mmCIF file of C-alpha atoms (C1' of nucleotides) in Angstrom:
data_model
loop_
_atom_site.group_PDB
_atom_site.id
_atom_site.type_symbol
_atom_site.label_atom_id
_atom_site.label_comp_id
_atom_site.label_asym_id
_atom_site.label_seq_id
_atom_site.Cartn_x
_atom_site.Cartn_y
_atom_site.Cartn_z
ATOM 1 C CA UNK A 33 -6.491 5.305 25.340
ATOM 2 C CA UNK A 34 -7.354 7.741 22.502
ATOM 3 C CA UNK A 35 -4.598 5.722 20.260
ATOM 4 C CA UNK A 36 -5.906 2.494 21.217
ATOM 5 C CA UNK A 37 -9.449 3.363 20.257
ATOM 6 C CA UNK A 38 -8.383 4.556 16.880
ATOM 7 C CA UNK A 39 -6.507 1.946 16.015
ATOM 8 C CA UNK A 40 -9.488 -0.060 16.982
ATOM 9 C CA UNK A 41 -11.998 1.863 14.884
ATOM 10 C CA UNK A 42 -9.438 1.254 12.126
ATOM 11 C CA UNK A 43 -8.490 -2.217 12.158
ATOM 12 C CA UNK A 44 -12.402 -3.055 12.567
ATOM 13 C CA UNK A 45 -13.181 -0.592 9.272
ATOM 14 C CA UNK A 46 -10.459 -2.722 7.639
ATOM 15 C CA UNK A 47 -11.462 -6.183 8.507
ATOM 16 C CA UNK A 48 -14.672 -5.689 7.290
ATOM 17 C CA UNK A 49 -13.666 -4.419 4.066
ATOM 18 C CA UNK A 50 -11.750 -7.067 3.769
ATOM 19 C CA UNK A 51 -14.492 -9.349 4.510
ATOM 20 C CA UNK A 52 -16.769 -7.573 1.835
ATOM 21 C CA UNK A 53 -13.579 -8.098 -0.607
ATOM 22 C CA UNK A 54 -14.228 -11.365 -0.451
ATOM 23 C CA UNK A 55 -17.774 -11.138 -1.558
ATOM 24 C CA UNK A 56 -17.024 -9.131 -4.711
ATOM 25 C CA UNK A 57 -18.193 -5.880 -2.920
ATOM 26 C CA UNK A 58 -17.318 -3.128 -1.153
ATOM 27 C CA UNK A 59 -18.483 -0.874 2.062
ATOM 28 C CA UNK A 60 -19.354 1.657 -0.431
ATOM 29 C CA UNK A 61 -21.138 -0.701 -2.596
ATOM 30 C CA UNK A 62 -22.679 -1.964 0.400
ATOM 31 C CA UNK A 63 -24.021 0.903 2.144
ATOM 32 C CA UNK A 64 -25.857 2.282 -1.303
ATOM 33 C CA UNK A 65 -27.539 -1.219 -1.836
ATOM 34 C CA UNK A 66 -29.023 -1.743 1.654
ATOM 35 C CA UNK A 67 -31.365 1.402 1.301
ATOM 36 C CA UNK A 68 -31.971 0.621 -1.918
ATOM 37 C CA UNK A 69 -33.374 -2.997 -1.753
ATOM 38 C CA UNK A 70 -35.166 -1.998 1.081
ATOM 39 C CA UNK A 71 -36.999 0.725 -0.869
ATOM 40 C CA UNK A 72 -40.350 0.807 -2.629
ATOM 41 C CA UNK A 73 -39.976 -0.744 -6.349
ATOM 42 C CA UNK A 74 -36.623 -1.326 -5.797
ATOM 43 C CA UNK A 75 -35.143 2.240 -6.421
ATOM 44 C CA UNK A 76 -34.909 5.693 -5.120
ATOM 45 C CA UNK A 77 -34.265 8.927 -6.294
ATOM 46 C CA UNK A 78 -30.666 9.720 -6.193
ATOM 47 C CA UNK A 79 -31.137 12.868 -3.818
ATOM 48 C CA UNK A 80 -32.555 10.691 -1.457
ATOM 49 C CA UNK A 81 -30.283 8.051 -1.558
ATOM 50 C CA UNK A 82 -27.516 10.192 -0.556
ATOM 51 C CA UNK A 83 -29.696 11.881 2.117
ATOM 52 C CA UNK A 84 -30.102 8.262 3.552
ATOM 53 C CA UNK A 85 -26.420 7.444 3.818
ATOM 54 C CA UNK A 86 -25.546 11.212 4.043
ATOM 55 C CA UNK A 87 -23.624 11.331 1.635
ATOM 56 C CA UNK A 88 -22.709 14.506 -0.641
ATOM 57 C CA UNK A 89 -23.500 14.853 -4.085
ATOM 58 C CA UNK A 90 -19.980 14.229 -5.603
ATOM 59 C CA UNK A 91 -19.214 11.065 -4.125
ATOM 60 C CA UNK A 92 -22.694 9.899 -4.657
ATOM 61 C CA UNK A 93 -22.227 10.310 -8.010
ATOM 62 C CA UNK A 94 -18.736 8.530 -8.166
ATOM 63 C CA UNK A 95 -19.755 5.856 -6.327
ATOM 64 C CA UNK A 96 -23.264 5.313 -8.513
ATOM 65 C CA UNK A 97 -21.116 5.467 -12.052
ATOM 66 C CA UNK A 98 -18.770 2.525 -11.070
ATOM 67 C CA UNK A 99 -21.533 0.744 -9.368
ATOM 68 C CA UNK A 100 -23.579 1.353 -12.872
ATOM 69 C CA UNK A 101 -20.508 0.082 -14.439
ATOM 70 C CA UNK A 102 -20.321 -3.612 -12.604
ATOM 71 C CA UNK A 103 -24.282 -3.762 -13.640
ATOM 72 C CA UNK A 104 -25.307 -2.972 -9.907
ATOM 73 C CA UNK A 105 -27.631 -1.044 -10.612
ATOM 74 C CA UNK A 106 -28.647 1.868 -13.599
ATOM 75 C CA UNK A 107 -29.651 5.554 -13.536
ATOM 76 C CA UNK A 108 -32.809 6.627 -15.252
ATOM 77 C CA UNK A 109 -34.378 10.358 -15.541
ATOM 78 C CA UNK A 110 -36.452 10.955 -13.054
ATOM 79 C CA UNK A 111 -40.184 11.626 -14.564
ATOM 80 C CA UNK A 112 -41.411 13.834 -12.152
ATOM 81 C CA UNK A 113 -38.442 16.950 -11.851
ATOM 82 C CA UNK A 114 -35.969 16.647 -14.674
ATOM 83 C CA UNK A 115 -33.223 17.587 -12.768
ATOM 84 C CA UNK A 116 -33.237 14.428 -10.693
ATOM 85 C CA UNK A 117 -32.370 10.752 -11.813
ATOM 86 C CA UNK A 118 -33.946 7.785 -10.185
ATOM 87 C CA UNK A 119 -31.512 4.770 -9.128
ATOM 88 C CA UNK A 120 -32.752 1.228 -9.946
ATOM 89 C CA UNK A 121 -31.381 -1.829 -8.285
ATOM 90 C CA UNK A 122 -30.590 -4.647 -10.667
ATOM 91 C CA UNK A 123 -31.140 -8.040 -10.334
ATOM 92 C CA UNK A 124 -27.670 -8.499 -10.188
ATOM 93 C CA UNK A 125 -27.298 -5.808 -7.630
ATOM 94 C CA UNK A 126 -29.847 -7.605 -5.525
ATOM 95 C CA UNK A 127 -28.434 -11.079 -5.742
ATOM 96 C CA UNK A 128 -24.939 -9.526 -4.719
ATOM 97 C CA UNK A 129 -26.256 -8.049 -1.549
ATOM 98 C CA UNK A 130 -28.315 -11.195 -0.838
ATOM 99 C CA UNK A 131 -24.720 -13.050 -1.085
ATOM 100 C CA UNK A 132 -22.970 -10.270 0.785
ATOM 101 C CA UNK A 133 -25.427 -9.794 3.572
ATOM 102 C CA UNK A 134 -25.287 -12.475 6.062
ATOM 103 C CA UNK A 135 -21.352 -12.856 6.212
ATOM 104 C CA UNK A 136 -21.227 -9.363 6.869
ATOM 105 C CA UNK A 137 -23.792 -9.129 9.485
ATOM 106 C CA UNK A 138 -21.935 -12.380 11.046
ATOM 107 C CA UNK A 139 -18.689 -10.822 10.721
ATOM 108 C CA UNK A 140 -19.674 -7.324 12.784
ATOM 109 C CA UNK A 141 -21.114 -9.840 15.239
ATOM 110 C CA UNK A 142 -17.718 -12.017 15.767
ATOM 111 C CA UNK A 143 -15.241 -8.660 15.635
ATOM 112 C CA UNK A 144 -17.214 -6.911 17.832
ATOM 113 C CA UNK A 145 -20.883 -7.265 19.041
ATOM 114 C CA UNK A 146 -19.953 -10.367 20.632
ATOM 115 C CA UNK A 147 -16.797 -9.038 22.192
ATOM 116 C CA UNK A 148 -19.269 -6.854 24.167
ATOM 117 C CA UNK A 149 -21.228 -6.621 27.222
ATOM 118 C CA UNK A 150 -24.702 -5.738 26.924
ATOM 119 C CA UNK A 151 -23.745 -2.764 29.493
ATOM 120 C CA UNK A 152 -20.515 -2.075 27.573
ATOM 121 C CA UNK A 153 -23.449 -2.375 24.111
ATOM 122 C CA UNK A 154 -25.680 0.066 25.985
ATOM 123 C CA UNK A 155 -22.754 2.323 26.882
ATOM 124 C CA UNK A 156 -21.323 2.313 23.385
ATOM 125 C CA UNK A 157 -24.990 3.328 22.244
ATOM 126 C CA UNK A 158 -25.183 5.972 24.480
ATOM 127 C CA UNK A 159 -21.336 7.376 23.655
ATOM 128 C CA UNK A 160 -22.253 7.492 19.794
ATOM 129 C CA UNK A 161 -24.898 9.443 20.138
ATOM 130 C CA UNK A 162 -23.430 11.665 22.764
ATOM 131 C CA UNK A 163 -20.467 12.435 20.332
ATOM 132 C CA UNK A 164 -22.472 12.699 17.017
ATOM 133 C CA UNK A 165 -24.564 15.265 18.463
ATOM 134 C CA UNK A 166 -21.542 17.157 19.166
ATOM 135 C CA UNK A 167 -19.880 16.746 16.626
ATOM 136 C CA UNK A 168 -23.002 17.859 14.063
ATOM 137 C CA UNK A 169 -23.490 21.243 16.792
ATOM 138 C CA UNK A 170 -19.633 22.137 15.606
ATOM 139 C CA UNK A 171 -20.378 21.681 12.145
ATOM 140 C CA UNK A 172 -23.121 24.662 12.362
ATOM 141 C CA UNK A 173 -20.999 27.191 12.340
ATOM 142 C CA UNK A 174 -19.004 25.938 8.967
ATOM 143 C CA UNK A 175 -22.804 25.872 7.539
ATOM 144 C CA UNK A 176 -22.459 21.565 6.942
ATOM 145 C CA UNK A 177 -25.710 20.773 8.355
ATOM 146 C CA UNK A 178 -25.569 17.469 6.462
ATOM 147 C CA UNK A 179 -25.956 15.133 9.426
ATOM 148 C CA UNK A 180 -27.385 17.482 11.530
ATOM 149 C CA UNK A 181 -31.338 16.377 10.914
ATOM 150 C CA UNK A 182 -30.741 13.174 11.239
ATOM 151 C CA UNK A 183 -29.050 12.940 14.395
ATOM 152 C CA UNK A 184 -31.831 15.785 16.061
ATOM 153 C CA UNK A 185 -34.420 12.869 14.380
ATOM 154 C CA UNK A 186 -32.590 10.135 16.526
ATOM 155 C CA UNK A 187 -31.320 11.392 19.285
ATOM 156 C CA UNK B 531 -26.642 0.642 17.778
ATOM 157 C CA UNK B 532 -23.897 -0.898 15.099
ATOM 158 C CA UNK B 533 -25.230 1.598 12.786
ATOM 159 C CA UNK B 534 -24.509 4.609 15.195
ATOM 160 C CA UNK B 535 -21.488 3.565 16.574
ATOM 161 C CA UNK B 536 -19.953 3.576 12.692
ATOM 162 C CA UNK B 537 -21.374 6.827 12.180
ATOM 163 C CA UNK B 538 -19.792 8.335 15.372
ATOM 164 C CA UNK B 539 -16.562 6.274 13.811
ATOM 165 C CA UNK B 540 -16.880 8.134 10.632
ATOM 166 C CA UNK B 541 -17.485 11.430 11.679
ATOM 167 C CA UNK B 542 -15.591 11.873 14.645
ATOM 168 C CA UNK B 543 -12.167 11.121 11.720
ATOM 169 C CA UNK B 544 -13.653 13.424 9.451
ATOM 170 C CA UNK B 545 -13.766 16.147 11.838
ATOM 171 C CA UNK B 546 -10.067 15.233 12.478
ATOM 172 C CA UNK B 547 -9.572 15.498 9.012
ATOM 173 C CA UNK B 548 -11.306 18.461 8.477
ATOM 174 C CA UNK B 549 -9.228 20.252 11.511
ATOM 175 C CA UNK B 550 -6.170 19.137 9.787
ATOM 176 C CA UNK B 551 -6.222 20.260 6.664
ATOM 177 C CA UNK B 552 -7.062 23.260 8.044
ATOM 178 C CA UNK B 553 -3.386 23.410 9.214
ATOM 179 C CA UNK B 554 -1.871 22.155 5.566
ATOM 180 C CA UNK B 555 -1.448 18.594 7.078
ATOM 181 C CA UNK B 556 -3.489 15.418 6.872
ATOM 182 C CA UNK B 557 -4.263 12.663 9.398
ATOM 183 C CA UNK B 558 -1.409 10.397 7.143
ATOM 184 C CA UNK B 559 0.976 13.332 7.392
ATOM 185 C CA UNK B 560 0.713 13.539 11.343
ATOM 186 C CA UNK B 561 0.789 9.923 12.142
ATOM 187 C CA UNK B 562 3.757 9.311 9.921
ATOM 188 C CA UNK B 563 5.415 13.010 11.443
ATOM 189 C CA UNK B 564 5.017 12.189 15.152
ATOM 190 C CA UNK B 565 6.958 8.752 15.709
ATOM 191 C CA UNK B 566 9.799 11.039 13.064
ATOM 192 C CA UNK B 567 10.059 13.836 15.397
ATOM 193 C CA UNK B 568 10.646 11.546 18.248
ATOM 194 C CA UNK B 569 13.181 9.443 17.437
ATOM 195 C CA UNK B 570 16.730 10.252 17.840
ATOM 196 C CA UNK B 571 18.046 12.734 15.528
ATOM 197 C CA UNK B 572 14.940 12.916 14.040
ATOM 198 C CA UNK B 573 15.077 10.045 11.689
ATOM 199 C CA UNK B 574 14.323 6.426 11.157
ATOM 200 C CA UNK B 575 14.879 3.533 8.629
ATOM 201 C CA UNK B 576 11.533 3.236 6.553
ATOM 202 C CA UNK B 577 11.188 -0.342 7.710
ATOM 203 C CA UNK B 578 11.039 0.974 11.400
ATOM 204 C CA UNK B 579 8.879 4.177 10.730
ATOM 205 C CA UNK B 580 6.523 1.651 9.197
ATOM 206 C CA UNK B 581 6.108 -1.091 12.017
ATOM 207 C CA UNK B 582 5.932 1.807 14.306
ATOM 208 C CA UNK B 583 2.690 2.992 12.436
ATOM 209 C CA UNK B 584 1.601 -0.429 11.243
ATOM 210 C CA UNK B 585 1.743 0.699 7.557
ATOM 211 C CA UNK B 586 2.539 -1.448 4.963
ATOM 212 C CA UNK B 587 5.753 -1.058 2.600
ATOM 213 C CA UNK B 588 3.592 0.376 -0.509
ATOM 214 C CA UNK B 589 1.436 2.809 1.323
ATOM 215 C CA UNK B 590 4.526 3.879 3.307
ATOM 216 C CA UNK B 591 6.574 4.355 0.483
ATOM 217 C CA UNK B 592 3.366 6.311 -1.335
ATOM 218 C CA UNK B 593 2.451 8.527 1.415
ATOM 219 C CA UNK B 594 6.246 9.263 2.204
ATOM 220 C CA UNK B 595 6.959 10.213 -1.816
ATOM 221 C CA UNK B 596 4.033 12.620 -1.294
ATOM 222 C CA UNK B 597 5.666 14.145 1.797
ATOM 223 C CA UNK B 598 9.397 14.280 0.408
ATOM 224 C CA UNK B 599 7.119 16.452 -2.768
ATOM 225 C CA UNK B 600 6.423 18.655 -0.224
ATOM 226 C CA UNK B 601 9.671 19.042 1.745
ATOM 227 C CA UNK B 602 8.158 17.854 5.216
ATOM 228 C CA UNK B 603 10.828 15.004 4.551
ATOM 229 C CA UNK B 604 14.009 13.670 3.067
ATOM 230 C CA UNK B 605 14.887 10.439 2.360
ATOM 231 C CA UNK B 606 18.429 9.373 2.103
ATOM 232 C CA UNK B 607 20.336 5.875 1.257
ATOM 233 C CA UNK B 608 21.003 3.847 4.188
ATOM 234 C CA UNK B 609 24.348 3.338 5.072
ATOM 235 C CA UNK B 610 24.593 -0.296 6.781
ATOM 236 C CA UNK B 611 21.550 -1.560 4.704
ATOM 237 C CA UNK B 612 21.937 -1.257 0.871
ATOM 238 C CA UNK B 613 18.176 -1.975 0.379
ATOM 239 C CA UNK B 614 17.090 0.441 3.125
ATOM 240 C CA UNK B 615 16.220 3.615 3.267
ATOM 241 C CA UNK B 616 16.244 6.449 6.178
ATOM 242 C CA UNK B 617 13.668 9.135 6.333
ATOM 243 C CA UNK B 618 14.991 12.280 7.896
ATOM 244 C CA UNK B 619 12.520 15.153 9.081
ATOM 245 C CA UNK B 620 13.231 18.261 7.798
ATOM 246 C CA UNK B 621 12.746 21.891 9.768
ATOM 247 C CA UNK B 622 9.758 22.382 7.413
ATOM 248 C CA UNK B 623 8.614 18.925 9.075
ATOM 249 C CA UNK B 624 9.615 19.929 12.152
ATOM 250 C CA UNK B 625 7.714 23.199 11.779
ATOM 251 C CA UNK B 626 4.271 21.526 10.200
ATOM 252 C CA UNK B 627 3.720 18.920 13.229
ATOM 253 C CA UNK B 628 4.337 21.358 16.099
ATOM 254 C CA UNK B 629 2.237 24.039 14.348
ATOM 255 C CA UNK B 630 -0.544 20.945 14.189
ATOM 256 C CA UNK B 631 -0.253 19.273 17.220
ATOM 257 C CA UNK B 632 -1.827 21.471 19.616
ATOM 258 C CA UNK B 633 -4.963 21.910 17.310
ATOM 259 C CA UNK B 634 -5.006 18.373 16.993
ATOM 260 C CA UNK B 635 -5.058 17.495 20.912
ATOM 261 C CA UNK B 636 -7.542 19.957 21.519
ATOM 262 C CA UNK B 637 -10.001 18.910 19.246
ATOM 263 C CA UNK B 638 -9.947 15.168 20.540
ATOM 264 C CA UNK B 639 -10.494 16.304 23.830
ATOM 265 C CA UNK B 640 -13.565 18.832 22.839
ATOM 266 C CA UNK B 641 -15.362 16.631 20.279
ATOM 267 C CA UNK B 642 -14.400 12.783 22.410
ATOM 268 C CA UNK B 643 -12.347 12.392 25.282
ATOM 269 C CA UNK B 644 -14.599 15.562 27.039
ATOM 270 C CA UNK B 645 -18.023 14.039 26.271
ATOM 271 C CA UNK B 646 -17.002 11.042 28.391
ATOM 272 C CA UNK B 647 -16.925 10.325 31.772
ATOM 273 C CA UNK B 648 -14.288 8.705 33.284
ATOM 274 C CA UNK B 649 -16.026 5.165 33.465
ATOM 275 C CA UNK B 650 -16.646 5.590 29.922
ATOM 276 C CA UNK B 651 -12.652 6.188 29.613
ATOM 277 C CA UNK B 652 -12.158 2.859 31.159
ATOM 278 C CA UNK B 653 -14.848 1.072 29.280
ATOM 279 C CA UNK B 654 -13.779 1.853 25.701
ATOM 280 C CA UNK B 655 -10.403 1.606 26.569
ATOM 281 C CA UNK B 656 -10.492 -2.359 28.095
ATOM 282 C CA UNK B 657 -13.260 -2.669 25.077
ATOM 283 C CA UNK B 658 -10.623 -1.558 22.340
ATOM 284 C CA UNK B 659 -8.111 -3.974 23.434
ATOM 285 C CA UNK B 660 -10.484 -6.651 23.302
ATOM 286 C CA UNK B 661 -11.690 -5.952 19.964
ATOM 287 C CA UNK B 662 -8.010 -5.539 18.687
ATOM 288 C CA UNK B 663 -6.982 -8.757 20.201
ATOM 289 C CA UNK B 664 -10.236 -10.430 18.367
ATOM 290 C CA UNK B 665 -9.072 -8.686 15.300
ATOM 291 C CA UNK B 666 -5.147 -10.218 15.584
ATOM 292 C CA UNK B 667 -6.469 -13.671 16.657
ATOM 293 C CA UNK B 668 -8.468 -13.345 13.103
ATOM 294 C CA UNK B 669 -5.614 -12.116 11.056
ATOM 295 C CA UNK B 670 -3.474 -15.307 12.037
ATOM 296 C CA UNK B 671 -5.371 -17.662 9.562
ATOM 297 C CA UNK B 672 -4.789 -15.330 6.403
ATOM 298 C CA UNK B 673 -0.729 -14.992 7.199
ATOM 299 C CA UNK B 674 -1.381 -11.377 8.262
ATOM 300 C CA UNK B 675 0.554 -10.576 11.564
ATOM 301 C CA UNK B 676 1.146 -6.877 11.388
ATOM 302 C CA UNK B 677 0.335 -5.686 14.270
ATOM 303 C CA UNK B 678 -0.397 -8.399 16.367
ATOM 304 C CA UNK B 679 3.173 -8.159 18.091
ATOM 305 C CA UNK B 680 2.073 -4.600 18.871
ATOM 306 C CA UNK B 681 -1.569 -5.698 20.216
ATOM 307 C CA UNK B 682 0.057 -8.457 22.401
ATOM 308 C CA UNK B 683 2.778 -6.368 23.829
ATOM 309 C CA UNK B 684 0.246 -3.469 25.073
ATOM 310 C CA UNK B 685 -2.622 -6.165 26.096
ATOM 311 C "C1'" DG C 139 30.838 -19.405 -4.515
ATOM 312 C "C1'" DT C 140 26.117 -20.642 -5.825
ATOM 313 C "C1'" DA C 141 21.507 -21.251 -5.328
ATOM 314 C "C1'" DC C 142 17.569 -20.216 -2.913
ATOM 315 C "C1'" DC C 143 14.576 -17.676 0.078
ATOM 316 C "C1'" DA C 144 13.453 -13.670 2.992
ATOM 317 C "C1'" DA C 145 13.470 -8.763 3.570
ATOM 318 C "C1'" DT C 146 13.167 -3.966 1.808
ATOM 319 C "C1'" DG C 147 11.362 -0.502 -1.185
ATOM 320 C "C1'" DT C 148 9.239 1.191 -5.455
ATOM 321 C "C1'" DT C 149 5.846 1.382 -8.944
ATOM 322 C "C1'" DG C 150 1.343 1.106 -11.507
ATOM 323 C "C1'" DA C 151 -3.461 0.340 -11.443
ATOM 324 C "C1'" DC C 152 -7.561 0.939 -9.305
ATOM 325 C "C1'" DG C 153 -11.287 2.125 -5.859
ATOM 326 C "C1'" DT C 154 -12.433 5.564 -2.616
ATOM 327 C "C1'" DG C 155 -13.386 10.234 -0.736
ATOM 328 C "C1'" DA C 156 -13.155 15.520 -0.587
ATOM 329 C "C1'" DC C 157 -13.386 19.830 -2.855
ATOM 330 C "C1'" DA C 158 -14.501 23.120 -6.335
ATOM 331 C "C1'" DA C 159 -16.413 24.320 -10.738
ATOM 332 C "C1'" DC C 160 -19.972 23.626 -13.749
ATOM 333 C "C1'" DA C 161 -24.618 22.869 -16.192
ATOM 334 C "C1'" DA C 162 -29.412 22.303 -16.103
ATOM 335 C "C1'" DA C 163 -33.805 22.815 -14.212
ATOM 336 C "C1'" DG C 164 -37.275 24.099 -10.476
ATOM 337 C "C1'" DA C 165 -39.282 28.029 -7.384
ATOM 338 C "C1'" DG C 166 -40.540 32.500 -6.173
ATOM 339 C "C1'" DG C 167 -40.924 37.510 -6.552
ATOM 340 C "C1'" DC C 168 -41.852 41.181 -9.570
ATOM 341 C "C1'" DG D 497 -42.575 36.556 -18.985
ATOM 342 C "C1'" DC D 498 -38.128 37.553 -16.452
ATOM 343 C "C1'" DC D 499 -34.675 37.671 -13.142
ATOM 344 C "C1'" DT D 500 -32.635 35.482 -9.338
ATOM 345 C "C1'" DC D 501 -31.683 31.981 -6.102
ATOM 346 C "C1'" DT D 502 -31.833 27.253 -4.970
ATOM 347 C "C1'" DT D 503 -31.661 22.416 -5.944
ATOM 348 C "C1'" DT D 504 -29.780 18.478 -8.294
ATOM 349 C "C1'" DG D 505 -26.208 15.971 -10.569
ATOM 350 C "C1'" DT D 506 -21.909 15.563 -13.131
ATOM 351 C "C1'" DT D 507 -17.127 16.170 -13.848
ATOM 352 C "C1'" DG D 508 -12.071 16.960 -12.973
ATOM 353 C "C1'" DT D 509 -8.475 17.032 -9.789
ATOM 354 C "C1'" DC D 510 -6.187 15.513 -6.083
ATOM 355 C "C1'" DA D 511 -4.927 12.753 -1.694
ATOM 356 C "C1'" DC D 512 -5.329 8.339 0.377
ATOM 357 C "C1'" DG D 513 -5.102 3.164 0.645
ATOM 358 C "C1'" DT D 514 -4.813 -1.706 -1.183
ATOM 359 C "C1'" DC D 515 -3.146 -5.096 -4.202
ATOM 360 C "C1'" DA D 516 0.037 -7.262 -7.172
ATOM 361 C "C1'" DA D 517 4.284 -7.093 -9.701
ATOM 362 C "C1'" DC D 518 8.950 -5.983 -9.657
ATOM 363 C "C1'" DA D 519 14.041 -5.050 -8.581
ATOM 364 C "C1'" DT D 520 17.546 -5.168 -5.328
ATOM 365 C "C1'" DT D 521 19.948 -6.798 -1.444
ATOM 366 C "C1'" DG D 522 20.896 -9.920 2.728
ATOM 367 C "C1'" DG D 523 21.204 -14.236 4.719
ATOM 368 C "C1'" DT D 524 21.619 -19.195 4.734
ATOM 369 C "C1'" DA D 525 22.445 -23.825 3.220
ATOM 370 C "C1'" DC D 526 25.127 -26.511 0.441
#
DNA sequence: GTACCAATGTTGACGTGACAACAAAGAGGC
DNA sequence: GCCTCTTTGTTGTCACGTCAACATTGGTAC
């Protein structure tokens, strides 16, 4: 059972990246872009970027310098704390998750959503959260408390 | 719901990973050392190791170059296939994966297979096969049949 | 045998993700 | 002001995974 629900969680991962390949971007590309065209003015500061995908600082940073580098989207100081940088979506960024948006959201239905019950959705639902939240009251003792608001927030 | 049900995805591996490589192995590591220390004489022609994991030749190959590196692994000519090549676990190997397993087992069960319910068991397992099948019927357009032999013979 | 195609592995390039070290700038106590 | 601690981002290094290109060998048709 446990192998046969990895392998799901994997092969579903992988189709969909595959189905992003196909649009020019990536998951990664993906998840940074959402938050961002659905902010204010089209861009957020990068701290709260990664707080919105949890993400840490590191790959943040990665991810935003080869995103910067396909014209996605560019970095600016921030005005207000000159520590921070703000993160502006391009035009180009937004027309490539306009392009990338609907097969995706199509795709997750297909694969999966509509492979499902709506007890088996409601069930899943209730699972993720069940696990999350155990999984983020194991990562208090380590100190990561990355996840940890959010999932208090939702839950 | 889609969104939490990744997240649990995403987590719940990166605990795994994180409770790995607190034993010196990784997730790759394990998957490719457990099929290796159960076949007879505790080796197996590349090709095989690989169908039996669903890998691909290149990320095989990588992943096992990376192990041989660290002596969890030999690889040797093989004799009745010129182009083929058997992998043969060695005592470090041996040693690594029964050192990790336990750890391993124990921390699916507390973090997943615990927070369930029995029903839930069943669910996720009848839904995983369903979504894998999905996935194969997909794959057959693109040429891509890697593990649908696999999927069909457990479903 | 020869010619052609399939199967088996390896390699290089690149994107991704984790970790640790680092630099620069706020925040607070004194 | 000054010292210290925290916050914010960047960078380098490494492991992992995918893709395409390649070399070698087996198998088959002729």
């Amino acid at each position: 059972m446990w192998r046969a629900y990895v392998d799901m969680c994997r092969y579903l991962l992988q189709a969909l990246d595959r189905q992003f390949a196909a649009t020019g971007l990536s998951s990664a590309d993906y998840e940074l872009l959402v938050p961002l065209s659905e902010a204010p003015g089209q861009r957020l500061r990068a701290r709260d970027l990664g707080r919105s995908v949890h993400w840490d600082r590191s790959r943040l940073s990665h991810q935003l310098r080869r995103m910067e580098q396909r014209g996605l989207l560019k970095r600016q100081d921030c005005p207000d704390d000159a520590r921070g940088v703000t993160v502006h979506l391009t035009p180009e960024g937004r027309a490539a998750i306009e392009a990338a948006a609907p097969g995706h959201v199509e795709t997750v239905r297909r694969l999966f959503v509509d492979q499902l019950t709506p007890e088996e959705i409601d069930a899943l639902t209730t699972i993720s959260y069940r696990v999350l939240s155990r999984i983020a009251k194991e990562s208090l003792a380590p100190g990561k408390s990355v996840y940890v608001a959010t999932i208090d927030q939702e839950a």
